XYZ file of C-alpha atoms in Angstrom:
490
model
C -15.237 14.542 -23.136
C -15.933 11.492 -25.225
C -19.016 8.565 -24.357
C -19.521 7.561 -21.113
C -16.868 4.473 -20.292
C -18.822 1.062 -20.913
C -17.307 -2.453 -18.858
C -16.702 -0.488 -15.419
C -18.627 -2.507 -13.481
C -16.266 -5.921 -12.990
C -14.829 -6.850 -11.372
C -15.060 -5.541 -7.822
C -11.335 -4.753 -6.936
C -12.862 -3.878 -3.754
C -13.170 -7.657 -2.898
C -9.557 -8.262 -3.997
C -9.017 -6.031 -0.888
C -11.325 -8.064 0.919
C -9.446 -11.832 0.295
C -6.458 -9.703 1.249
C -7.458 -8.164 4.505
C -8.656 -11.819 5.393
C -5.265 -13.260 5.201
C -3.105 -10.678 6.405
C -1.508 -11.343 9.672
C -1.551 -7.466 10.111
C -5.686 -7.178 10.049
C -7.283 -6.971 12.984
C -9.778 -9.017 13.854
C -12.768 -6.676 13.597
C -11.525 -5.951 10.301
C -11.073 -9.554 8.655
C -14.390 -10.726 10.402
C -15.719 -7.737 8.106
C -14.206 -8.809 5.140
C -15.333 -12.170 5.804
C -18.607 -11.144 6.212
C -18.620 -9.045 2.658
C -17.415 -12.042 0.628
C -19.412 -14.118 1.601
C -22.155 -11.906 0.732
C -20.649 -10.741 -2.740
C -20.128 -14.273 -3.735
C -24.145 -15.136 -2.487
C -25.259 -11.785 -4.224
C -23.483 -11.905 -7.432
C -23.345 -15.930 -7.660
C -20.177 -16.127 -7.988
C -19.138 -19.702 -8.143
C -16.064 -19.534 -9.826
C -14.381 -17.012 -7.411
C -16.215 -19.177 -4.556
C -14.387 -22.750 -6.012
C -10.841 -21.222 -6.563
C -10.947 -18.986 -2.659
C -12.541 -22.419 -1.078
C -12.577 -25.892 -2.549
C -11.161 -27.970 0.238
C -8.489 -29.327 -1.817
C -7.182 -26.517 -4.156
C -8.480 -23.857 -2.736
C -6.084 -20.497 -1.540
C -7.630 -19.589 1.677
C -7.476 -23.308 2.576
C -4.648 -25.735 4.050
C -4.440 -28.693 1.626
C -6.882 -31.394 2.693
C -8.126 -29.226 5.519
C -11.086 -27.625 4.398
C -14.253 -28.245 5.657
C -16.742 -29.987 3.374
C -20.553 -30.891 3.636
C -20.001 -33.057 0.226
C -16.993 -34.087 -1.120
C -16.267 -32.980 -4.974
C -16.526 -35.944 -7.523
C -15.296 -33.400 -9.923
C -11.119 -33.125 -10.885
C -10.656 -29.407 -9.264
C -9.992 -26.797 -11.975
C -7.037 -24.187 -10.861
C -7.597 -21.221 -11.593
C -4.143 -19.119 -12.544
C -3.026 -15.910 -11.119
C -4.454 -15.237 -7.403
C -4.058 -11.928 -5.942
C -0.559 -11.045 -6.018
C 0.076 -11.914 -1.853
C -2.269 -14.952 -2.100
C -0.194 -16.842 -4.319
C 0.788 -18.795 -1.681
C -1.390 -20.438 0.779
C -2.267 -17.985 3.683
C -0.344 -17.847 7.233
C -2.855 -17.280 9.775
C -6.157 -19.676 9.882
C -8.962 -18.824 7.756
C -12.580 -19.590 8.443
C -13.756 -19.716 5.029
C -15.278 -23.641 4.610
C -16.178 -24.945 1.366
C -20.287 -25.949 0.982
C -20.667 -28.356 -1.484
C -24.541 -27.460 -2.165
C -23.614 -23.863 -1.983
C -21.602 -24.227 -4.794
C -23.416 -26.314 -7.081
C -26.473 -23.837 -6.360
C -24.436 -20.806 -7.573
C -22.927 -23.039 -10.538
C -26.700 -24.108 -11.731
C -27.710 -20.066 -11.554
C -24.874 -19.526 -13.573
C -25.941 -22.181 -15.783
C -29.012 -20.821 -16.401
C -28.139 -17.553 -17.161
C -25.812 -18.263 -19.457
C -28.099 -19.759 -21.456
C -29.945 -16.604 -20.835
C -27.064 -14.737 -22.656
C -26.876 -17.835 -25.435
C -30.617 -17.074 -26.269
C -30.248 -13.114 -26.506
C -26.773 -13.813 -29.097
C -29.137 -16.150 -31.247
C -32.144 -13.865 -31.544
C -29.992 -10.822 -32.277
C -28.229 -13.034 -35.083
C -31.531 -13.589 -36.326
C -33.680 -9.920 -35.455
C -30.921 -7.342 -35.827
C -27.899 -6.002 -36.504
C -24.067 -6.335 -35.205
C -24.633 -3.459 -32.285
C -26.872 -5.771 -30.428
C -24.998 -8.913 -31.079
C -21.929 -7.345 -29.636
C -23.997 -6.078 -26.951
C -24.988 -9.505 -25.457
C -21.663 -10.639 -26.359
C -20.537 -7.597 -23.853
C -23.064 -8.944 -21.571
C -21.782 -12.459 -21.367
C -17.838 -10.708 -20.673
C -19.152 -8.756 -17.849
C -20.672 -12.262 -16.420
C -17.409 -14.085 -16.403
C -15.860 -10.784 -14.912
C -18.473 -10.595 -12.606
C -18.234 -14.355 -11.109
C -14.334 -13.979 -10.940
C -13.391 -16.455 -13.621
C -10.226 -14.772 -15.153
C -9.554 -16.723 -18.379
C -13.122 -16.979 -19.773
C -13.609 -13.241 -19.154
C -10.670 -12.359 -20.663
C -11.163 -14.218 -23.834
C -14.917 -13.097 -23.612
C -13.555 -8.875 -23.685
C -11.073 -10.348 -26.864
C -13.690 -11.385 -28.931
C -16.126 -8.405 -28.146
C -12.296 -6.569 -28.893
C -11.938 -7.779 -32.333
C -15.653 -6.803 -33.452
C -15.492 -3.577 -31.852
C -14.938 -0.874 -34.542
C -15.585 1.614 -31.956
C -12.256 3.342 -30.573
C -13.741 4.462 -26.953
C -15.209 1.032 -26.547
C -11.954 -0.731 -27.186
C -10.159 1.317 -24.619
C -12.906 0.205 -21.992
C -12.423 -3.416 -22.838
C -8.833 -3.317 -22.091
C -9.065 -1.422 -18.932
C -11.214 -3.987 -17.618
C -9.024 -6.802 -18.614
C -6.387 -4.571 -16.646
C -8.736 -4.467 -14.040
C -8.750 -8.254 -14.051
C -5.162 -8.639 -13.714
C -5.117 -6.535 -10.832
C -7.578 -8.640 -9.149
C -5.519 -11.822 -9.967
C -2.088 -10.206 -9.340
C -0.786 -10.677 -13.162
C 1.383 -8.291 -13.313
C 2.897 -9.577 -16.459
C -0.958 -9.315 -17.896
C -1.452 -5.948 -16.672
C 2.159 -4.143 -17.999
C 0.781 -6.006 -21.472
C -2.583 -4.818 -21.190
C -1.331 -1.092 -20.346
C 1.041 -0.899 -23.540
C -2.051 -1.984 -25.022
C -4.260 0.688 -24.321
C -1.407 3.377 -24.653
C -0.996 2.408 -28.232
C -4.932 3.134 -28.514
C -5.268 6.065 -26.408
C -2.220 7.335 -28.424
C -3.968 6.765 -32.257
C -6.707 9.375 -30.872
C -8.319 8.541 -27.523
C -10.696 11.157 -25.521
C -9.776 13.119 -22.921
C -11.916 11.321 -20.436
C -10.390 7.804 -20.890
C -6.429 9.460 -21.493
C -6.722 10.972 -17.569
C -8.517 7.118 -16.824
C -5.483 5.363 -18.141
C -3.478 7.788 -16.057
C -4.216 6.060 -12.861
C -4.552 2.475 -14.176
C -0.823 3.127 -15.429
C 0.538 4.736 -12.003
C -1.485 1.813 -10.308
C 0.601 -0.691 -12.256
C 3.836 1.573 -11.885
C 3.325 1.165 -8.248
C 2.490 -2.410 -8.008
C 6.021 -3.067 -9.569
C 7.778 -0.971 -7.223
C 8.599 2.124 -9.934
C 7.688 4.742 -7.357
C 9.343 7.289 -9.227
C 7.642 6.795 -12.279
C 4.252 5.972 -10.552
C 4.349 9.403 -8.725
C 3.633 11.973 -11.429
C 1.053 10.343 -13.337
C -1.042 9.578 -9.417
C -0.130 13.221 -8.466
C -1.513 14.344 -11.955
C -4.945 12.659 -11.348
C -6.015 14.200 -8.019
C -7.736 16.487 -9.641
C -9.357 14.865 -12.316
C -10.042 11.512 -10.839
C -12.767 9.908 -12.409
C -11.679 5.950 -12.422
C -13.533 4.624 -9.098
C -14.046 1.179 -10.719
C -10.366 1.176 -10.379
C -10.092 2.592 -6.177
C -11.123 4.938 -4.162
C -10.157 8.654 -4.384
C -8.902 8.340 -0.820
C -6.568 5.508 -1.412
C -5.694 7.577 -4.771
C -4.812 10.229 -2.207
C -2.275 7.662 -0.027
C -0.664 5.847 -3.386
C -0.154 9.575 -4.581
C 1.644 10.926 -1.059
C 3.258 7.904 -0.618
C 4.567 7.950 -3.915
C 5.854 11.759 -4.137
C 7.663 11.396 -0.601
C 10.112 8.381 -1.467
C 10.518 9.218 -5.251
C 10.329 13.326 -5.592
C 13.413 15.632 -5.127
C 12.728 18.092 -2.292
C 11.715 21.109 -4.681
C 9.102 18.952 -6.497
C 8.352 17.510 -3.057
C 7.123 21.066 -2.312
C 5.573 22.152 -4.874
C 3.863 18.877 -5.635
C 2.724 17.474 -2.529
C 3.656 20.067 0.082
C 1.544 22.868 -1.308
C -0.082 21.121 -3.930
C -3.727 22.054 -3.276
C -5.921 18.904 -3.566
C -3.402 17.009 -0.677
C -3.394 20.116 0.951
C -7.326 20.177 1.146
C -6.694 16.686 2.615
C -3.947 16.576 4.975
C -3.768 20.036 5.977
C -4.718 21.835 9.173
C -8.147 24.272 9.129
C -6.382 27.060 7.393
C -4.579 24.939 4.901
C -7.773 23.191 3.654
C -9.714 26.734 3.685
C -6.466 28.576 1.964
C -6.565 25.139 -0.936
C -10.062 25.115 -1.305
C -10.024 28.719 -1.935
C -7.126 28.688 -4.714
C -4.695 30.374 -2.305
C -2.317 26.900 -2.016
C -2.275 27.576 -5.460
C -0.690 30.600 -6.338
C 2.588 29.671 -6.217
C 4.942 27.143 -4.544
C 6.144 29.321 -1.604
C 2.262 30.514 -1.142
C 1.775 30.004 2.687
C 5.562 28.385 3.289
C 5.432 31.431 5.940
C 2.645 29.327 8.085
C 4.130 25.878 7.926
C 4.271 24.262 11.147
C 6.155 21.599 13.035
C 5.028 18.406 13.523
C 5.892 18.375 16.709
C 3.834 21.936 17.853
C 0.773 20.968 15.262
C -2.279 19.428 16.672
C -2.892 16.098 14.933
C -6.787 16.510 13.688
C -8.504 12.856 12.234
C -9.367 13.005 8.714
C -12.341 11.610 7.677
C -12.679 10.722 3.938
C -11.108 12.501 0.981
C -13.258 14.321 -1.100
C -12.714 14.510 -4.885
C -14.018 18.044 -5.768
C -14.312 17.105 -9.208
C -16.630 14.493 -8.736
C -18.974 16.985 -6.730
C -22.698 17.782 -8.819
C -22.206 14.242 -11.124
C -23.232 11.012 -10.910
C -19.561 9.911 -9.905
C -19.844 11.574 -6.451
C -22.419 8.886 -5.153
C -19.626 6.460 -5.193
C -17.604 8.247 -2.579
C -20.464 7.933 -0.068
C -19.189 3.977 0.125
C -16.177 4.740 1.197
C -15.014 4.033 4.390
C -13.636 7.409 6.758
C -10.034 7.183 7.141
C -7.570 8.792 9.438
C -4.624 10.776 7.070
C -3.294 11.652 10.301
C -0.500 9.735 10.199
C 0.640 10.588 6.137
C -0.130 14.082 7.488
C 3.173 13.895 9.976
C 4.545 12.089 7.434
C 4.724 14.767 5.246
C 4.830 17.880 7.342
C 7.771 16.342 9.248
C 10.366 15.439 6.612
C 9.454 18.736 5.376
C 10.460 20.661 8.240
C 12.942 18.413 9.410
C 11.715 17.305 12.490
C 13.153 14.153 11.917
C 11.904 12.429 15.076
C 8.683 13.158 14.482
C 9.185 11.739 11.046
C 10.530 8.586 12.232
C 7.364 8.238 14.243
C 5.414 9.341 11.843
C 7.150 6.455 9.637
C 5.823 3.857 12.061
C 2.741 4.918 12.088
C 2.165 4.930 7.664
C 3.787 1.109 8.250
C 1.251 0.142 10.562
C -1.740 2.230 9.298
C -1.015 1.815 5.499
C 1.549 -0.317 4.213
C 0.678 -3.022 5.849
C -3.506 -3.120 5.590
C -3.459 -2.134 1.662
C -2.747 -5.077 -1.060
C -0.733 -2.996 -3.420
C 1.700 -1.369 -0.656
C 2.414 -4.505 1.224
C 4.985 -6.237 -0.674
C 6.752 -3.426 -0.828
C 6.881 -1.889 2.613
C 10.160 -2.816 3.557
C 11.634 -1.276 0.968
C 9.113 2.054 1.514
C 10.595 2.573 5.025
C 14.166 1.547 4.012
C 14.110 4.190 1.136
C 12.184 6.932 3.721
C 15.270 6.478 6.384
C 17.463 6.960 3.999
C 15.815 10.146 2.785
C 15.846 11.737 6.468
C 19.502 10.641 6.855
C 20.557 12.228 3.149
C 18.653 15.329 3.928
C 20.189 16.108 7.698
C 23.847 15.093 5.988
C 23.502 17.257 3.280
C 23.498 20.193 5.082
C 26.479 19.693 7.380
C 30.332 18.540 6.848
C 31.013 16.603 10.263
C 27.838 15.795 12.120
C 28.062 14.206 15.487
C 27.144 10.399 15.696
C 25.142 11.010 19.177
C 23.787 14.119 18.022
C 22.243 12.661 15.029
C 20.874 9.832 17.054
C 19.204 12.310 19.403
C 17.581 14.246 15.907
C 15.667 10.886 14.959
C 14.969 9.681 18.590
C 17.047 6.545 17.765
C 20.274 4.997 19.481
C 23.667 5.554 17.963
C 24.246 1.768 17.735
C 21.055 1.636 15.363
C 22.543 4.494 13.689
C 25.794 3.006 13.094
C 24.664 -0.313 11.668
C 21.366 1.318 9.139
C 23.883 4.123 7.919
C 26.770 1.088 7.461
C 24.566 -0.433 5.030
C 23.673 2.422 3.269
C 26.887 3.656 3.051
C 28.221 -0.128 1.790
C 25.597 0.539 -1.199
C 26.808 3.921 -2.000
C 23.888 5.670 -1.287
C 24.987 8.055 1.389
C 28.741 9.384 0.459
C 29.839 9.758 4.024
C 32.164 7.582 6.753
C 32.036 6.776 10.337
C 34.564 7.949 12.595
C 33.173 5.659 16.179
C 36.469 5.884 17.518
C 35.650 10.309 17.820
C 31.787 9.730 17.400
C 31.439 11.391 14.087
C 30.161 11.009 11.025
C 32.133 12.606 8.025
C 30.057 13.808 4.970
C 32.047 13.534 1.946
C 30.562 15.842 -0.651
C 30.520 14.041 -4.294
C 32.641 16.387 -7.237
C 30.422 16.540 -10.516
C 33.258 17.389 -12.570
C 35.610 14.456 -10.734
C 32.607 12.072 -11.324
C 31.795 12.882 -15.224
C 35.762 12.507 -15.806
C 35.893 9.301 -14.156
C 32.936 8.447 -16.223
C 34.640 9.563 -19.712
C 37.427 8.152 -18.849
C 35.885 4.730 -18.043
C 33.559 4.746 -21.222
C 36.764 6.066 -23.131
C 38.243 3.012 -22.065
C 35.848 0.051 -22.677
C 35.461 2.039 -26.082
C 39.394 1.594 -26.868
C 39.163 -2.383 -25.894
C 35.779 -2.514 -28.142
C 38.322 -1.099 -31.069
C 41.027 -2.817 -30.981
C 39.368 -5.891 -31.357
C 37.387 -5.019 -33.610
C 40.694 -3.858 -35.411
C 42.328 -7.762 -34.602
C 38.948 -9.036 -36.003
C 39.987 -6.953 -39.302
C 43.134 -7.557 -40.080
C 42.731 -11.789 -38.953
C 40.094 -11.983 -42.285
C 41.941 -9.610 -44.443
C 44.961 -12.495 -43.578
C 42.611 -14.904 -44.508
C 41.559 -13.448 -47.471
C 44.876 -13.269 -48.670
């Protein structure tokens, strides 16, 4: 199982969240007055005057409007920018902000921090002096988790490299990088975070535990999905449901809506099944009261057609709210406290989500669509960016899976499947058909949509046959090149 992972503490991605819910135009109101309220707390708590500086100083500040913040004191001091905000805080928020700038709050929180870094300074110095290199690395480690914990990103970072380069320790290592991951999630580095990942695979590979392999897991298919590689992302979140053990990293339930989220766009439909459909820990989440008894008792997993018989319509099942997903893994340790925090959320919606494109109850799907947007994609900071392209790619995958099962489908008929109008239809299946990612045409003169069924065979020989040729170019002047210098040599 390995030690227990060290450097989990900072920083609190939680709060990354927070600055996002307060500057989405999709939060309510109730909800960005909360987050308000929790950052201004976290930065009072855990005098953070770094974080506090870069979210508020009136003139450089991201949640303020250049020049506009409010101010008890003007700065003397040239503002120092801080690189790499939270990936949709880059730019300067859309909707107004009521998060003013206090002069003497700040230099407050900067004269704690003062102080106990010199704290830190005085621990290094007597462990120079009174012992050995495990406790000068250990207020070294102190002083990183500081810097993580106030929100300054450079200083903490090169604080984890230097306690990096002493560490002889091949667990500890792995925790240092995962928390500078962790700090270029906060920050929205990706570049950072993809370097930081290869980083800890190369470690994890040259003979990391158990424990901290399965905690890489999700850090990776975190990253994966930050980048938009759903299909890669998928199977390593689907893989940690049931070993989940990274909640410095999220929350098991929002491990729950990256993994659904991620299997329905990216998965074929036979993996779609067997991994998200039936698999038991979503199952235990999503499902009705028989499906969570039949997946907490083991019967979900027996096989993938276990309980197939009692699938039900979207549109005949009785939505039931969700509260909070529990990790059953996590239940009798020390790791299940931290799901008590967590807020109860309604999986209502990713429940019809799945169930209906399942079933094909594509209607219900579209609604059910609508719903993920509103509920999901647009409150979480990882999923927004991205949640044009998540419904985009889900229409398509109800229109490919209706097609695929019929030759000449009728354009009104289709319409009426997905409660849309056949004008809509017309111009989203034009586009995907432009992009050749439906092979089918349009007949609006008859009202009918032709399915043209692709020829593997037809396809790899106009493959060969096109490699074959850009091969035969590649050789003859290579050949030209030849005989030119064998003229030349002559």
């Amino acid at each position: 199982m390995g030690s227990d992972p060290q450097y989990a503490n900072y920083p609190n991605l939680s709060l990354a969240q927070d600055i996002f819910t307060i500057t989405n135009p999709a939060s309510a109101e109730a909800s960005r007055q909360t987050s308000l309220k929790k950052l201004h707390d976290a930065i009072s708590e855990h005098k953070m005057a770094p974080l506090y500086r870069y979210l508020a100083h009136p003139t450089d500040g991201i949640l303020n409007t250049a020049g506009e913040g409010s101010t008890r004191k003007s700065s003397t001091s040239g503002p120092r920018k801080v690189p790499g905000a939270p990936s949709t805080l880059k730019r300067r928020p859309s909707v107004s902000v009521e998060f003013s700038w206090d002069e003497e709050l700040y230099m407050r929180l900067k004269s704690d921090n003062e102080a106990e870094l010199e704290t830190f300074q005085k621990e290094e110095e007597d462990a120079s002096e009174q012992a050995g290199d495990t406790e000068i690395q250990a207020a070294k480690g102190k002083r990183a988790d500081f810097w993580a914990r106030v929100g300054d990103k450079d200083k903490a970072i090169a604080a984890y490299n230097a306690v990096f380069e002493k560490t002889g320790v091949l667990g500890t290592k792995i925790d240092i990088v995962l928390a500078i991951i962790r700090m270029g999630l906060f920050f929205g580095d990706r570049l950072l975070v993809k370097n930081q990942v290869d980083r800890a695979k190369t470690l994890v590979d040259t003979g990391g535990d158990w424990d901290r392999r399965n905690r890489l897991k999700a850090y990776q298919g975190l990253h994966l999905l930050t980048i938009r590689a759903y299909n890669l992302a998928a199977p390593l979140l689907l893989d940690s449901l049931s070993t989940f053990t990274s909640y410095e990293l999220c929350s098991y339930s929002s491990l729950v809506v990256y993994s659904v989220l991620a299997g329905s766009v990216s998965l074929k439909r036979v993996d779609f099944k067997s991994k998200v459909v039936d698999a038991p820990e979503i199952r235990a989440i999503l499902g009705d009261g028989e499906e969570k008894l039949s997946a907490l008792s083991g019967a979900a997993a027996s096989g993938p057609g276990a309980g197939d018989e009692e699938m039900q319509e979207a549109s005949s099942a009785t939505p039931v709210p969700h509260s909070t997903a529990v990790n059953l893994t996590a239940l009798g340790t020390g790791q299940a406290a931290a799901q008590e925090a967590e807020a109860p959320i309604d999986f209502t919606p990713l429940a019809g989500l799945v169930r209906s494109l399942y079933v094909g109850n594509y209607q219900a799907f579209f609604l059910a669509l609508a719903a993920v947007e509103d509920k999901f994609l647009s409150q979480d900071r990882y999923l927004y960016e991205h949640r044009g392209w998540f419904v985009r790619e889900m229409r398509l995958r109800g229109y490919q899976q209706l097609l695929q099962s019929y030759r000449v489908v009728g354009l009104q008929s289709m319409a009426s499947d997905f409660g849309i109008s056949v004008d809509f239809l017309d111009r989203d299946l034009a586009k995907f058909i432009a992009a050749d990612r439906i092979p089918c045409t349009i007949d609006r003169v008859n009202g009918i949509i032709e399915t043209n069924r692709p020829d593997d065979k037809n396809k790899q020989y106009a493959e060969v046959v096109k490699h074959g040729d850009s091969l035969i170019t590649k050789l003859q002047k290579y050949g030209q090149a030849v005989r030119l210098r064998g003229s030349e040599r002559g």
